[in-house]
Amino acid sequence: QVQLVQSGGGLVQPGGSLRLSCAASERPLQMLSLGWFRQIPGKEREFVAAKTWSGRNPYYADSIKGRFTISGDNGKGTTYLEMNYLKPDDTAVYYCAADPTQLSGGRYMTSQEYDYWGQGTQVTVSS
Protein backbone atom coordinates (compact mmCIF):
# COMPACT_ATOMS: atom_id res chain seq x y z
CA GLN A 1 0.00 0.00 0.00
CA VAL A 2 1.44 3.33 -1.05
CA GLN A 3 1.62 5.95 1.68
CA LEU A 4 2.33 9.60 1.10
CA VAL A 5 4.06 11.54 3.83
CA GLN A 6 3.57 15.27 4.14
CA SER A 7 5.66 17.90 5.88
CA GLY A 8 5.45 21.63 6.35
CA GLY A 9 2.49 23.74 7.35
CA GLY A 10 1.87 25.55 10.62
CA LEU A 11 0.90 29.03 11.75
CA VAL A 12 1.69 32.10 9.66
CA GLN A 13 0.60 35.72 9.63
CA PRO A 14 -1.47 37.12 6.74
CA GLY A 15 0.79 37.93 3.81
CA GLY A 16 3.29 35.28 4.84
CA SER A 17 4.52 32.16 3.07
CA LEU A 18 4.67 28.43 3.69
CA ARG A 19 5.90 25.40 1.77
CA LEU A 20 4.34 21.97 1.89
CA SER A 21 6.12 18.79 0.79
CA CYS A 22 4.84 15.32 -0.07
CA ALA A 23 6.61 12.09 -0.98
CA ALA A 24 6.03 8.35 -0.98
CA SER A 25 7.07 6.89 2.36
CA GLU A 26 9.22 3.99 1.20
CA ARG A 27 10.59 4.65 -2.27
CA PRO A 28 10.05 6.93 -5.27
CA LEU A 29 7.06 5.90 -7.35
CA GLN A 30 5.92 7.20 -10.71
CA MET A 31 2.63 9.05 -10.39
CA LEU A 32 1.17 10.56 -13.54
CA SER A 33 -1.06 12.91 -11.55
CA LEU A 34 -0.10 14.89 -8.44
CA GLY A 35 -2.50 17.18 -6.63
CA TRP A 36 -3.19 19.27 -3.55
CA PHE A 37 -6.55 19.69 -1.85
CA ARG A 38 -7.70 21.43 1.31
CA GLN A 39 -10.58 21.00 3.71
CA ILE A 40 -12.18 22.95 6.54
CA PRO A 41 -14.55 21.38 9.08
CA GLY A 42 -18.04 20.77 7.74
CA LYS A 43 -17.09 21.26 4.11
CA GLU A 44 -16.04 19.00 1.26
CA ARG A 45 -12.43 18.64 0.24
CA GLU A 46 -11.58 21.45 -2.17
CA PHE A 47 -9.24 21.32 -5.17
CA VAL A 48 -6.18 23.58 -4.91
CA ALA A 49 -3.66 22.60 -7.59
CA ALA A 50 -2.57 19.70 -9.79
CA LYS A 51 0.31 18.68 -11.98
CA THR A 52 0.02 15.91 -14.55
CA TRP A 53 2.65 14.06 -16.54
CA SER A 54 1.62 15.33 -19.95
CA GLY A 55 0.06 18.64 -18.96
CA ARG A 56 1.92 21.62 -20.30
CA ASN A 57 1.11 23.78 -17.34
CA PRO A 58 -0.11 23.08 -13.82
CA TYR A 59 -3.75 23.62 -12.92
CA TYR A 60 -4.91 25.95 -10.15
CA ALA A 61 -8.13 26.85 -8.39
CA ASP A 62 -9.15 30.45 -9.07
CA SER A 63 -9.00 31.29 -5.36
CA ILE A 64 -5.24 30.71 -5.15
CA LYS A 65 -4.08 31.45 -8.69
CA GLY A 66 -1.06 33.73 -8.73
CA ARG A 67 -0.26 33.04 -5.05
CA PHE A 68 0.40 29.29 -4.89
CA THR A 69 2.77 27.22 -7.01
CA ILE A 70 2.78 23.45 -7.40
CA SER A 71 5.96 21.69 -8.39
CA GLY A 72 7.47 18.25 -8.16
CA ASP A 73 8.55 15.19 -10.04
CA ASN A 74 5.87 12.92 -11.50
CA GLY A 75 8.50 10.29 -12.13
CA LYS A 76 9.27 10.05 -8.42
CA GLY A 77 5.87 10.90 -6.99
CA THR A 78 7.09 13.93 -5.06
CA THR A 79 5.24 17.21 -4.97
CA TYR A 80 5.52 20.60 -3.30
CA LEU A 81 3.12 23.46 -2.75
CA GLU A 82 4.64 26.91 -2.35
CA MET A 83 2.09 29.25 -0.77
CA ASN A 84 2.65 33.02 -0.83
CA TYR A 85 0.55 36.02 0.19
CA LEU A 86 -1.47 33.81 2.47
CA LYS A 87 -4.87 34.97 3.63
CA PRO A 88 -7.03 33.92 6.61
CA ASP A 89 -9.38 32.22 4.11
CA ASP A 90 -6.52 29.84 3.24
CA THR A 91 -6.74 28.31 6.71
CA ALA A 92 -7.49 24.59 6.29
CA VAL A 93 -6.04 21.11 6.47
CA TYR A 94 -4.05 20.54 3.30
CA TYR A 95 -3.74 17.12 1.67
CA CYS A 96 -1.48 15.91 -1.08
CA ALA A 97 -2.81 13.33 -3.52
CA ALA A 98 -1.33 11.11 -6.20
CA ASP A 99 -2.59 8.74 -8.85
CA PRO A 100 -0.69 6.44 -11.21
CA THR A 101 -2.95 7.36 -14.14
CA GLN A 102 -3.23 10.51 -16.20
CA LEU A 103 -6.26 12.39 -14.86
CA SER A 104 -7.24 14.46 -17.86
CA GLY A 105 -10.39 16.32 -18.84
CA GLY A 106 -10.66 18.04 -15.50
CA ARG A 107 -10.66 14.81 -13.50
CA TYR A 108 -7.58 16.13 -11.64
CA MET A 109 -9.98 18.46 -9.78
CA THR A 110 -11.99 15.59 -8.29
CA SER A 111 -10.70 14.14 -5.05
CA GLN A 112 -12.37 10.76 -5.66
CA GLU A 113 -10.17 10.23 -8.73
CA TYR A 114 -6.96 9.99 -6.67
CA ASP A 115 -5.88 6.66 -5.22
CA TYR A 116 -3.29 7.83 -2.70
CA TRP A 117 -3.36 10.53 -0.04
CA GLY A 118 -1.11 12.18 2.48
CA GLN A 119 -2.01 12.38 6.15
CA GLY A 120 -2.95 16.07 5.99
CA THR A 121 -1.28 19.07 7.56
CA GLN A 122 -2.83 22.10 9.24
CA VAL A 123 -2.20 25.54 7.78
CA THR A 124 -3.44 28.44 9.91
CA VAL A 125 -3.24 32.03 8.70
CA SER A 126 -3.86 34.43 11.55
CA SER A 127 -2.42 37.55 13.13
Tab-separated table of C-alpha atoms in Angstrom:
chain	number	residue	atom	x	y	z
A	1	GLN	CA	0.000	0.000	0.000
A	2	VAL	CA	1.439	3.331	-1.048
A	3	GLN	CA	1.622	5.945	1.681
A	4	LEU	CA	2.327	9.597	1.097
A	5	VAL	CA	4.059	11.544	3.829
A	6	GLN	CA	3.567	15.273	4.140
A	7	SER	CA	5.663	17.898	5.880
A	8	GLY	CA	5.449	21.630	6.351
A	9	GLY	CA	2.493	23.742	7.355
A	10	GLY	CA	1.870	25.549	10.624
A	11	LEU	CA	0.897	29.028	11.752
A	12	VAL	CA	1.689	32.097	9.656
A	13	GLN	CA	0.598	35.722	9.626
A	14	PRO	CA	-1.473	37.120	6.738
A	15	GLY	CA	0.788	37.929	3.814
A	16	GLY	CA	3.288	35.284	4.837
A	17	SER	CA	4.522	32.163	3.065
A	18	LEU	CA	4.668	28.432	3.688
A	19	ARG	CA	5.899	25.405	1.766
A	20	LEU	CA	4.337	21.966	1.891
A	21	SER	CA	6.123	18.791	0.795
A	22	CYS	CA	4.841	15.324	-0.066
A	23	ALA	CA	6.615	12.094	-0.979
A	24	ALA	CA	6.026	8.350	-0.980
A	25	SER	CA	7.072	6.890	2.357
A	26	GLU	CA	9.216	3.990	1.195
A	27	ARG	CA	10.592	4.647	-2.274
A	28	PRO	CA	10.048	6.925	-5.271
A	29	LEU	CA	7.059	5.895	-7.350
A	30	GLN	CA	5.916	7.199	-10.706
A	31	MET	CA	2.632	9.051	-10.392
A	32	LEU	CA	1.168	10.564	-13.544
A	33	SER	CA	-1.058	12.906	-11.549
A	34	LEU	CA	-0.103	14.890	-8.439
A	35	GLY	CA	-2.501	17.182	-6.626
A	36	TRP	CA	-3.189	19.274	-3.548
A	37	PHE	CA	-6.550	19.692	-1.853
A	38	ARG	CA	-7.700	21.435	1.306
A	39	GLN	CA	-10.579	21.004	3.714
A	40	ILE	CA	-12.180	22.949	6.536
A	41	PRO	CA	-14.547	21.379	9.082
A	42	GLY	CA	-18.037	20.770	7.740
A	43	LYS	CA	-17.085	21.256	4.105
A	44	GLU	CA	-16.035	19.005	1.255
A	45	ARG	CA	-12.431	18.636	0.238
A	46	GLU	CA	-11.579	21.451	-2.170
A	47	PHE	CA	-9.235	21.317	-5.168
A	48	VAL	CA	-6.182	23.579	-4.907
A	49	ALA	CA	-3.661	22.598	-7.590
A	50	ALA	CA	-2.569	19.697	-9.787
A	51	LYS	CA	0.315	18.682	-11.977
A	52	THR	CA	0.018	15.914	-14.554
A	53	TRP	CA	2.649	14.060	-16.541
A	54	SER	CA	1.622	15.332	-19.952
A	55	GLY	CA	0.059	18.637	-18.956
A	56	ARG	CA	1.921	21.625	-20.297
A	57	ASN	CA	1.106	23.783	-17.336
A	58	PRO	CA	-0.107	23.076	-13.820
A	59	TYR	CA	-3.748	23.615	-12.922
A	60	TYR	CA	-4.906	25.947	-10.146
A	61	ALA	CA	-8.128	26.854	-8.390
A	62	ASP	CA	-9.148	30.446	-9.066
A	63	SER	CA	-9.005	31.294	-5.358
A	64	ILE	CA	-5.240	30.706	-5.154
A	65	LYS	CA	-4.083	31.451	-8.685
A	66	GLY	CA	-1.055	33.730	-8.726
A	67	ARG	CA	-0.263	33.036	-5.053
A	68	PHE	CA	0.395	29.289	-4.894
A	69	THR	CA	2.773	27.220	-7.015
A	70	ILE	CA	2.776	23.451	-7.404
A	71	SER	CA	5.965	21.691	-8.395
A	72	GLY	CA	7.473	18.246	-8.156
A	73	ASP	CA	8.552	15.190	-10.045
A	74	ASN	CA	5.868	12.918	-11.497
A	75	GLY	CA	8.503	10.287	-12.130
A	76	LYS	CA	9.268	10.045	-8.417
A	77	GLY	CA	5.871	10.899	-6.991
A	78	THR	CA	7.091	13.928	-5.065
A	79	THR	CA	5.237	17.213	-4.966
A	80	TYR	CA	5.520	20.600	-3.297
A	81	LEU	CA	3.123	23.464	-2.750
A	82	GLU	CA	4.635	26.909	-2.349
A	83	MET	CA	2.089	29.250	-0.774
A	84	ASN	CA	2.651	33.016	-0.831
A	85	TYR	CA	0.552	36.022	0.193
A	86	LEU	CA	-1.467	33.807	2.471
A	87	LYS	CA	-4.872	34.969	3.626
A	88	PRO	CA	-7.031	33.923	6.611
A	89	ASP	CA	-9.379	32.218	4.112
A	90	ASP	CA	-6.523	29.841	3.236
A	91	THR	CA	-6.744	28.313	6.707
A	92	ALA	CA	-7.486	24.594	6.286
A	93	VAL	CA	-6.045	21.110	6.472
A	94	TYR	CA	-4.054	20.544	3.296
A	95	TYR	CA	-3.743	17.121	1.671
A	96	CYS	CA	-1.480	15.907	-1.084
A	97	ALA	CA	-2.806	13.330	-3.518
A	98	ALA	CA	-1.332	11.108	-6.198
A	99	ASP	CA	-2.593	8.741	-8.851
A	100	PRO	CA	-0.686	6.437	-11.208
A	101	THR	CA	-2.955	7.361	-14.142
A	102	GLN	CA	-3.228	10.515	-16.201
A	103	LEU	CA	-6.260	12.392	-14.858
A	104	SER	CA	-7.237	14.459	-17.862
A	105	GLY	CA	-10.392	16.317	-18.845
A	106	GLY	CA	-10.657	18.044	-15.502
A	107	ARG	CA	-10.660	14.812	-13.500
A	108	TYR	CA	-7.584	16.128	-11.641
A	109	MET	CA	-9.983	18.456	-9.785
A	110	THR	CA	-11.987	15.586	-8.290
A	111	SER	CA	-10.702	14.136	-5.047
A	112	GLN	CA	-12.366	10.763	-5.665
A	113	GLU	CA	-10.168	10.228	-8.728
A	114	TYR	CA	-6.960	9.993	-6.670
A	115	ASP	CA	-5.876	6.657	-5.222
A	116	TYR	CA	-3.289	7.832	-2.696
A	117	TRP	CA	-3.362	10.525	-0.041
A	118	GLY	CA	-1.109	12.179	2.480
A	119	GLN	CA	-2.009	12.380	6.147
A	120	GLY	CA	-2.951	16.067	5.995
A	121	THR	CA	-1.283	19.067	7.562
A	122	GLN	CA	-2.828	22.101	9.240
A	123	VAL	CA	-2.202	25.539	7.783
A	124	THR	CA	-3.437	28.442	9.906
A	125	VAL	CA	-3.243	32.026	8.699
A	126	SER	CA	-3.862	34.428	11.552
A	127	SER	CA	-2.425	37.546	13.126
